[in-house]
Coordinates of C-alpha atoms and ligand atoms in Angstrom, one line a residue:
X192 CA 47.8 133.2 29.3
X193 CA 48.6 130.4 31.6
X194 CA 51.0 129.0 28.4
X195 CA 48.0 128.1 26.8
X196 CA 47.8 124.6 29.2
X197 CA 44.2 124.8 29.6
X198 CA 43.3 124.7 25.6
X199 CA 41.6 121.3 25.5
X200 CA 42.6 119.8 29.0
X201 CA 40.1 118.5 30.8
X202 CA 39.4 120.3 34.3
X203 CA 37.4 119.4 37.1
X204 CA 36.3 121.5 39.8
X205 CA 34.7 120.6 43.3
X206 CA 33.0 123.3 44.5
X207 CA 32.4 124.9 41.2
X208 CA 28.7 126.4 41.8
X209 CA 30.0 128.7 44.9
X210 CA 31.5 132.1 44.6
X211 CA 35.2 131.5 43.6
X212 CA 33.9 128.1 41.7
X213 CA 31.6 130.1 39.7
X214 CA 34.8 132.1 38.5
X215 CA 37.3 129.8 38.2
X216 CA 34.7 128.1 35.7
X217 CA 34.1 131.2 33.7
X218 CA 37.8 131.8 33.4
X219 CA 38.6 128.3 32.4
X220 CA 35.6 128.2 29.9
X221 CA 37.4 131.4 28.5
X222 CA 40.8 129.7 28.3
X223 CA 39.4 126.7 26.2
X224 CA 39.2 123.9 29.5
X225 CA 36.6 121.2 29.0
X226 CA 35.2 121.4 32.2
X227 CA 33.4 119.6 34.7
X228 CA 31.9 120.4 38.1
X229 CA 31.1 118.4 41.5
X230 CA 28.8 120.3 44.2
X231 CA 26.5 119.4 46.5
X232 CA 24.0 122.7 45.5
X233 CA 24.0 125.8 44.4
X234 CA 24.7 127.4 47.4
X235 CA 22.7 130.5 46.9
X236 CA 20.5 132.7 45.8
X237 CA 20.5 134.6 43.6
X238 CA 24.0 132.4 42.5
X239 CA 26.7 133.9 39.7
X240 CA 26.7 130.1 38.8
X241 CA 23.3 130.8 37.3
X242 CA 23.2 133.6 36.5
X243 CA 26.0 133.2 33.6
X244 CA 24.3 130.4 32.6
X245 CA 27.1 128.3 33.6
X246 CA 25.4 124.4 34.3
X247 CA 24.7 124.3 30.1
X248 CA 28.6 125.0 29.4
X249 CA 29.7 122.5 31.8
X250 CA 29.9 118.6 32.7
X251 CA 28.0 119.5 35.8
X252 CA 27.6 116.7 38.8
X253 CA 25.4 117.5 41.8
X254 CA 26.3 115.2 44.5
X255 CA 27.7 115.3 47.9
X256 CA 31.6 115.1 48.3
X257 CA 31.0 113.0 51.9
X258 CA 29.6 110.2 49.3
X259 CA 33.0 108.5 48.4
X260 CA 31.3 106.3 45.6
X261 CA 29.9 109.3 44.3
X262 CA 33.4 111.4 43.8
X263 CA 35.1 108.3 42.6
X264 CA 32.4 107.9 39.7
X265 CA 32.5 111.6 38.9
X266 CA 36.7 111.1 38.7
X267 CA 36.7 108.1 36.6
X268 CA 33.7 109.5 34.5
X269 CA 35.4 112.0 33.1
X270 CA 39.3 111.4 33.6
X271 CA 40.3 115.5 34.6
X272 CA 43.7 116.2 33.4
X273 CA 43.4 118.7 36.1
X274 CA 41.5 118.8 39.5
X275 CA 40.8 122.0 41.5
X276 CA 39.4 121.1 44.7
X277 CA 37.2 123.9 46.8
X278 CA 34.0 122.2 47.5
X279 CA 33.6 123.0 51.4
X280 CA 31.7 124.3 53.8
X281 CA 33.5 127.8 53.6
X282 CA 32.1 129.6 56.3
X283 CA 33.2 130.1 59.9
X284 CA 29.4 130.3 61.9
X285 CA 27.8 127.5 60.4
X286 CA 30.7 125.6 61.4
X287 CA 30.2 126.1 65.1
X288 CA 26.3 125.1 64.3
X289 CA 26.9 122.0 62.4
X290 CA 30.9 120.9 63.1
X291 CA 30.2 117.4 62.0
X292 CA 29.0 118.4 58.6
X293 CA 31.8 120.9 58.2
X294 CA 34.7 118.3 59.1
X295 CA 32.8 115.8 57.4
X296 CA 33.0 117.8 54.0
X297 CA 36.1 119.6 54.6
X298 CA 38.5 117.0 56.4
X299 CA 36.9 113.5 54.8
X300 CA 35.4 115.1 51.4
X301 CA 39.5 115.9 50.6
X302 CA 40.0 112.3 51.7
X303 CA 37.7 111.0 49.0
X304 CA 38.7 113.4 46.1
X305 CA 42.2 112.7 46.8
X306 CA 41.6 108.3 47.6
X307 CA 39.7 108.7 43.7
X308 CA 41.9 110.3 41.9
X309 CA 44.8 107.3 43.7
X310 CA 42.4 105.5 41.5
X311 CA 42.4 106.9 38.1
X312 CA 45.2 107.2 36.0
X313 CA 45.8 110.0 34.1
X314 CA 45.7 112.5 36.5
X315 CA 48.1 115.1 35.9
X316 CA 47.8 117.7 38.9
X317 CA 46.0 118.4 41.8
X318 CA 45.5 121.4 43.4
X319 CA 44.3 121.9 46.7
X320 CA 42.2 124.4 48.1
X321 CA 42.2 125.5 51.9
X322 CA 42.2 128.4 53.6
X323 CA 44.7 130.9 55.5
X324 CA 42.7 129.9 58.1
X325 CA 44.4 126.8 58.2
X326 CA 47.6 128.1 60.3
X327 CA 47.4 128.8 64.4
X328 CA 46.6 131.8 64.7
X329 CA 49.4 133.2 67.0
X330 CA 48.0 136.9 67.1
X331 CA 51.2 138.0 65.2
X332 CA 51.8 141.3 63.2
X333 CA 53.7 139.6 60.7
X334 CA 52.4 137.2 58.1
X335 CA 52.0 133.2 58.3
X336 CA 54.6 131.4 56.1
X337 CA 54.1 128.2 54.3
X338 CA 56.0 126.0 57.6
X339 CA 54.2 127.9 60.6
X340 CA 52.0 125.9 62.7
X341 CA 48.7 124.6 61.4
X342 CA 45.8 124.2 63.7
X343 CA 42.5 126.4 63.7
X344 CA 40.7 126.6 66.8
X345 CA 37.0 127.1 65.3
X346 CA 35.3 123.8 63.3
X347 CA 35.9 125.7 59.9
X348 CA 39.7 126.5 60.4
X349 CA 40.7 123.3 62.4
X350 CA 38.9 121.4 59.4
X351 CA 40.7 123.1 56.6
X352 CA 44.4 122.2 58.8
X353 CA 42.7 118.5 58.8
X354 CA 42.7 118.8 55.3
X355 CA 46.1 120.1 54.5
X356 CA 47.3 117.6 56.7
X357 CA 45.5 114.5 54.8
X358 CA 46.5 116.1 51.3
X359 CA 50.4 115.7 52.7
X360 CA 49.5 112.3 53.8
X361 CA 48.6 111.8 50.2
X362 CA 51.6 113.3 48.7
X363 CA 53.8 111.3 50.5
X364 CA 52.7 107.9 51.2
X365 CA 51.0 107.5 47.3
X366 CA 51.6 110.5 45.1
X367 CA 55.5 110.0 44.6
X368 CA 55.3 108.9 40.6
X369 CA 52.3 111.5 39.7
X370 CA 49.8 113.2 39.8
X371 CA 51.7 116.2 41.0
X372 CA 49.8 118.3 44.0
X373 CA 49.8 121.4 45.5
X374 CA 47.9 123.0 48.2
X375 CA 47.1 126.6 48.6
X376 CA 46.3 128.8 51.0
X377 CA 44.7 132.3 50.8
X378 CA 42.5 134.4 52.6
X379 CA 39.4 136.8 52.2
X380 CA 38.5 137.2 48.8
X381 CA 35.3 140.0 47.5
X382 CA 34.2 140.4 44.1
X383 CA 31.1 140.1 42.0
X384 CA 28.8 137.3 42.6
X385 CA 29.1 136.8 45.9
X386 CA 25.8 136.0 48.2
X387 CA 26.9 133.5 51.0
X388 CA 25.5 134.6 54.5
X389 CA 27.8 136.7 56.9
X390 CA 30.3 138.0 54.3
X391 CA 30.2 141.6 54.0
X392 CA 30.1 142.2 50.3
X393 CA 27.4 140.6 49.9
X394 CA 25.5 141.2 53.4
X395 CA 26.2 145.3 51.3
X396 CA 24.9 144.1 48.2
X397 CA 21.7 142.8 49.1
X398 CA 21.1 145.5 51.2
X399 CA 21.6 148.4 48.6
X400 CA 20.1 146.2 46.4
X401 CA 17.1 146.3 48.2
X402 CA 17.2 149.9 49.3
X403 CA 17.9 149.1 52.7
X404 CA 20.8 149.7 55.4
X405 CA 23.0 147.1 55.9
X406 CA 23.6 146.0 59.2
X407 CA 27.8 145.9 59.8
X408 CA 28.7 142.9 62.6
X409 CA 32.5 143.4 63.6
X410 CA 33.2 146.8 61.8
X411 CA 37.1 146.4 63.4
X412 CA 37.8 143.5 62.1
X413 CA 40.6 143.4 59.7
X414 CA 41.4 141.4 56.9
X415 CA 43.2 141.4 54.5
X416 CA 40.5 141.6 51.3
X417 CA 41.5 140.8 47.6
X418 CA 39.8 140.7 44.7
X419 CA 38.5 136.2 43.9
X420 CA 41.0 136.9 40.6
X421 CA 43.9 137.3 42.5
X422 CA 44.5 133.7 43.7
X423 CA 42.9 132.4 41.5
X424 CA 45.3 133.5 38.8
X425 CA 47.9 131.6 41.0
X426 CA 46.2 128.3 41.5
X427 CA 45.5 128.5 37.5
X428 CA 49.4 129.3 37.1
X429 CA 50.2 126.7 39.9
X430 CA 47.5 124.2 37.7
X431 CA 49.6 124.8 34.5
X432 CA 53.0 124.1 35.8
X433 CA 52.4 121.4 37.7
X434 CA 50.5 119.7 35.1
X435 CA 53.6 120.2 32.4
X436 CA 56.2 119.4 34.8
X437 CA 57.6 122.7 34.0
X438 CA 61.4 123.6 35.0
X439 CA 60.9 125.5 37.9
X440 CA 64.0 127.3 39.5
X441 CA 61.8 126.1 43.3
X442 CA 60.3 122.7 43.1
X443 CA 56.5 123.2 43.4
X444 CA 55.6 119.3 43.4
X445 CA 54.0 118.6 47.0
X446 CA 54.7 122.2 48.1
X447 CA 52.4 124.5 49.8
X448 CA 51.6 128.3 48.8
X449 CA 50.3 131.7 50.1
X450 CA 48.4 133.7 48.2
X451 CA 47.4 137.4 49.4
X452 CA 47.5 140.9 48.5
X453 CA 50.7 142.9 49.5
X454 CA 51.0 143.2 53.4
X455 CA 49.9 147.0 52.8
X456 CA 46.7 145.8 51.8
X457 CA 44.7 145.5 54.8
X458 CA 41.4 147.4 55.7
X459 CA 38.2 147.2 58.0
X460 CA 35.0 145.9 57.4
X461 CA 33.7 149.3 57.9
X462 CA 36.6 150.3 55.5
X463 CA 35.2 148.2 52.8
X464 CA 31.8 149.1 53.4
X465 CA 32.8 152.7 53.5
X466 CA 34.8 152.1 50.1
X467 CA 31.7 150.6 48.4
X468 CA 29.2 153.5 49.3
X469 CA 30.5 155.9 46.5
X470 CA 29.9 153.3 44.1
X471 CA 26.5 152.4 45.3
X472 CA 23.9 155.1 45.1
X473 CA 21.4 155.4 48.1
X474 CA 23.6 152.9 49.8
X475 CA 23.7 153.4 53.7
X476 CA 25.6 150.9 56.1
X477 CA 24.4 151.0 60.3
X478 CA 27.2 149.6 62.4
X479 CA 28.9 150.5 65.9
X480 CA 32.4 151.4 65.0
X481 CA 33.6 150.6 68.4
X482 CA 32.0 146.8 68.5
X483 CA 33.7 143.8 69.7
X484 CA 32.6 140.7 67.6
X485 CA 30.2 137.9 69.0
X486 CA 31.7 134.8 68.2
X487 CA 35.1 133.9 68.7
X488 CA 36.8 134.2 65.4
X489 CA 39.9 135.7 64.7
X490 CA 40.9 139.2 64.0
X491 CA 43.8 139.3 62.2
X492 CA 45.9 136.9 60.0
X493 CA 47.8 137.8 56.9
X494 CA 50.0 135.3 54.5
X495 CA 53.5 136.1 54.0
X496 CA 53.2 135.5 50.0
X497 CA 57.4 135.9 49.1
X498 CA 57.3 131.6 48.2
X499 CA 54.4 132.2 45.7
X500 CA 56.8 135.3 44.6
X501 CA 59.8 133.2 44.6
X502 CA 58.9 129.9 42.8
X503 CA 55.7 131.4 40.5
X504 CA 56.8 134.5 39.9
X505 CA 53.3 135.5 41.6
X506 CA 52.0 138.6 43.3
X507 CA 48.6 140.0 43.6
X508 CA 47.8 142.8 41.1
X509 CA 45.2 145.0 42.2
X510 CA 45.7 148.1 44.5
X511 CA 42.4 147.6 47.2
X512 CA 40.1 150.9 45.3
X513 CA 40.4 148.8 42.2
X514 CA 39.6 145.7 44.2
X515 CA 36.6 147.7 45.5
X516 CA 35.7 149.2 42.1
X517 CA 35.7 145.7 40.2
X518 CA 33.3 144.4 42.7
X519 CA 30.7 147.2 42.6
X520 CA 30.8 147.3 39.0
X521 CA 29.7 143.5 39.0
X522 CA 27.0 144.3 40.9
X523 CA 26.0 147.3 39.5
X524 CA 25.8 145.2 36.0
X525 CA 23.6 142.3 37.6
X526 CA 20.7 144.8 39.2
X527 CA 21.3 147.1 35.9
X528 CA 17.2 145.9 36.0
X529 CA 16.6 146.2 39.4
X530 CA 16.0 143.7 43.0
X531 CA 14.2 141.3 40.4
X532 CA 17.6 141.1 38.5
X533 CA 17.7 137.2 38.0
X534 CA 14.1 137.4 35.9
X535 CA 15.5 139.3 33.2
X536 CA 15.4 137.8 29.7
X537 CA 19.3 137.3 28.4
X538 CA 20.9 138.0 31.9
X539 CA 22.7 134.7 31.5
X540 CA 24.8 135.7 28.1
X541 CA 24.8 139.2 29.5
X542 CA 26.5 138.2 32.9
X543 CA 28.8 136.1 31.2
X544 CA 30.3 138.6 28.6
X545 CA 30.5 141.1 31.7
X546 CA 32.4 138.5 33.7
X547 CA 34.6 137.5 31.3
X548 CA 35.2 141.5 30.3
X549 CA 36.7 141.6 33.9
X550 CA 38.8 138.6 33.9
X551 CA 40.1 140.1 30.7
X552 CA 40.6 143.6 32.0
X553 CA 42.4 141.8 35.5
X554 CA 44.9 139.8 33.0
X555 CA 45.4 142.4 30.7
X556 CA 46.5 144.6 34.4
X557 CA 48.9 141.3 35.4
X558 CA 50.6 141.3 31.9
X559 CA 51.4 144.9 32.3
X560 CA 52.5 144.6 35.6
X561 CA 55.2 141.8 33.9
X562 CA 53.3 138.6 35.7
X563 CA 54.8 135.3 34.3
X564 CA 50.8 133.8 33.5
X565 CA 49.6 136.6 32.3
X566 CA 52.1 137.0 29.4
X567 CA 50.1 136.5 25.6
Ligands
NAD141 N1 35.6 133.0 49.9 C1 36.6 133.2 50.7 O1 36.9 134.3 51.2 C2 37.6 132.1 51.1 C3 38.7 132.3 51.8 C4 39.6 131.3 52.1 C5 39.3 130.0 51.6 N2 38.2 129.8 50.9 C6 38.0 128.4 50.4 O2 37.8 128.4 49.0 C7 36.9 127.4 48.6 C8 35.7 128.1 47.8 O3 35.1 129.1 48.7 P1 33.8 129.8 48.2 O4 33.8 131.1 48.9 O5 33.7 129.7 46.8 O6 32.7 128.9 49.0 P2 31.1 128.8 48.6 O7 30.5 128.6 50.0 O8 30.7 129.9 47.8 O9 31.0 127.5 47.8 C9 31.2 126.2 48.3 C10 31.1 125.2 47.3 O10 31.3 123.9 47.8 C11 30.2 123.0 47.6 N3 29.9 122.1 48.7 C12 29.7 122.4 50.0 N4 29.5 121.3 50.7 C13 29.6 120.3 49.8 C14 29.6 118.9 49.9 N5 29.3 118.3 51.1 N6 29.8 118.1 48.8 C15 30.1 118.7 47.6 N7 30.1 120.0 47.4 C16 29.9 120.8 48.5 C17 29.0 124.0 47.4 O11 28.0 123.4 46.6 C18 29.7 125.1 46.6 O12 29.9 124.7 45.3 C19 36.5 126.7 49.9 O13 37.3 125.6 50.0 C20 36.8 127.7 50.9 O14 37.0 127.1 52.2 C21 37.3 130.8 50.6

């Protein structure tokens, strides 16, 4: 997998005790990484981070990404080979409640990562996480390519263009010899482990959990869901060639890439809550099917993914049922015991063998579909 890159190199992540951190740690545990984490918390609870155990496999920092001094020590500490960076304040509400903290992490907290590792040598690739939210959103029916406008009007999405835009400043004005960098772009992702505030798999999975209804905000809105593996089986592949300098027909050095489900692939919130029920016993979702949302945020954006298909060989894998299925069955394995799930003795090795039994079933689904970083 991945051309075997990852055996031995060492990998930070920032942002590796939130829901796609938590997994891209697992995987790269699996894949032989030495890794080490930078977050400011653990941004939940109950967290996937802890509940596979993960702060005793890792180099784990906790410290605040606005703190330059404390980014540059955690870079030269531990010289990464490779750098993933998703530390952020991910989420859209908050951001109108607190848009100094958001831009602050978001915009600047990319400044620091990216001014420390100008400082350390030995740096071999950087890859930059931000968001489909990242593009205007011109209210089109067609999906956003890697050149289209950047510019989100909410704190969240106008922060994660800020940071696109500093990580190009990077590239060019001090990255020409090395490291070589990449940001990427993708949208909603679901899967197991998620339980941030106002997303809806998990807004469902505490609910059933608890044996209550959920409560659906914006049933119409449409996005376009795919499973956390998805892309991040292409910002692992992305990782790996850019670290190696591979010979790439497309240059991928200072380039920026989609990463989404096939433009089919869009569905409801209600859809997804409606897809989850079957899965969930006793589950029960309570929403207006006809409501507008509160809050501006915006209704419908998809990627146009045919660069990441072009230069990586990279398309997502699963149809949206086994998207669904993959998620339920993560948290039908965590509450196996019940609401008091994280108290159980041995949920930690548990947790992790399940998780890692899905990344292995997802790869082993890429490779037969013929994906270039899934090949043994
Ligand atoms: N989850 C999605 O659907 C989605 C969609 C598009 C883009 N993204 C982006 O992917 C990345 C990861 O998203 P996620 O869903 O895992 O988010 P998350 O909220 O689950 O985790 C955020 C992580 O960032 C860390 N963090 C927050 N503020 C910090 C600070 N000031 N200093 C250091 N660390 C800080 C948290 O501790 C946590 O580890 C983010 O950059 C997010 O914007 C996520």
């Amino acid at each position: 997998m991945f051309a075997n890159v990852y055996k031995n190199r060492r990998v930070l992540i920032t942002g590796h005790t939130g829901f796609k951190g938590t997994w891209l740690t697992a995987w790269l545990l699996s894949l032989g990484a030495k890794v080490a984490g930078f977050a400011v918390d653990i941004p939940s609870t109950p967290s996937a981070f802890t509940s596979l155990g993960l702060q005793s496999k890792i180099n784990h920092t906790q410290a605040d990404i606005r703190d330059s001094a404390a980014i540059l020590r955690a870079v030269q500490e531990f010289k990464p080979h490779i750098i993933f960076h998703m530390a952020a304040q991910a989420l859209v509400r908050p951001s109108y409640e607190d848009p100094g903290y958001t831009f602050e992490t978001n915009a600047m907290g990319t400044l620091h990562l990216l001014e420390a590792v100008r400082q350390t040598p030995g740096v071999e690739a950087v890859v930059c996480i931000t968001s489909d939210k990242c593009y205007r959103n011109d209210e089109w029916v067609w999906g956003y390519r890697e050149r289209d406008h950047l510019g989100g009007e909410d704190p969240y999405s106008a922060s994660k263009a800020c940071a696109e835009i500093i990580a190009h400043s990077y590239f060019k004005s001090f990255f020409k010899q090395g490291p070589s960098m990449a940001t990427v772009r993708a949208g909603n992702v679901i899967g197991g482990g998620d339980w941030a505030v106002d997303r809806i798999v998990p807004d469902c999975a505490r609910a059933w959990a608890a044996g209550e209804p959920v409560v659906i905000r914006s049933p119409q809105a449409t996005r376009p869901w795919q499973h956390v593996l998805e892309p991040l089986s292409g910002y692992l592949w992305l990782g790996a060639l850019l670290a190696t300098k591979a010979e790439t027909p497309l240059p991928l050095n200072q380039e920026s890439f989609n990463f989404g489900p096939a433009a089919d692939v869009n569905a409801t919130v209600a859809q997804v809550a409606d897809a989850l029920a079957p899965h969930w016993a006793g589950f029960a979702a309570e929403m207006d099917r006809n409501a507008v949302q509160g809050k501006k945020e915006c209704t419908l954006l998809k990627l146009c993914c045919d660069k990441a298909l072009a230069h990586l060989h990279w398309h997502a894998t699963l149809p949206f049922t086994e998207t669904i299925r993959y998620t339920a069955e993560w948290y039908r394995a965590f509450y196996k015991e019940g609401p008091k799930a994280e108290a159980e003795q041995g949920l930690e090795e548990r947790m992790f063998a399940f998780t890692l039994g899905q990344i292995g079933a997802y790869a082993a689904a890429a490779n037969k579909a013929g994906l270039a970083w899934a090949k043994e």
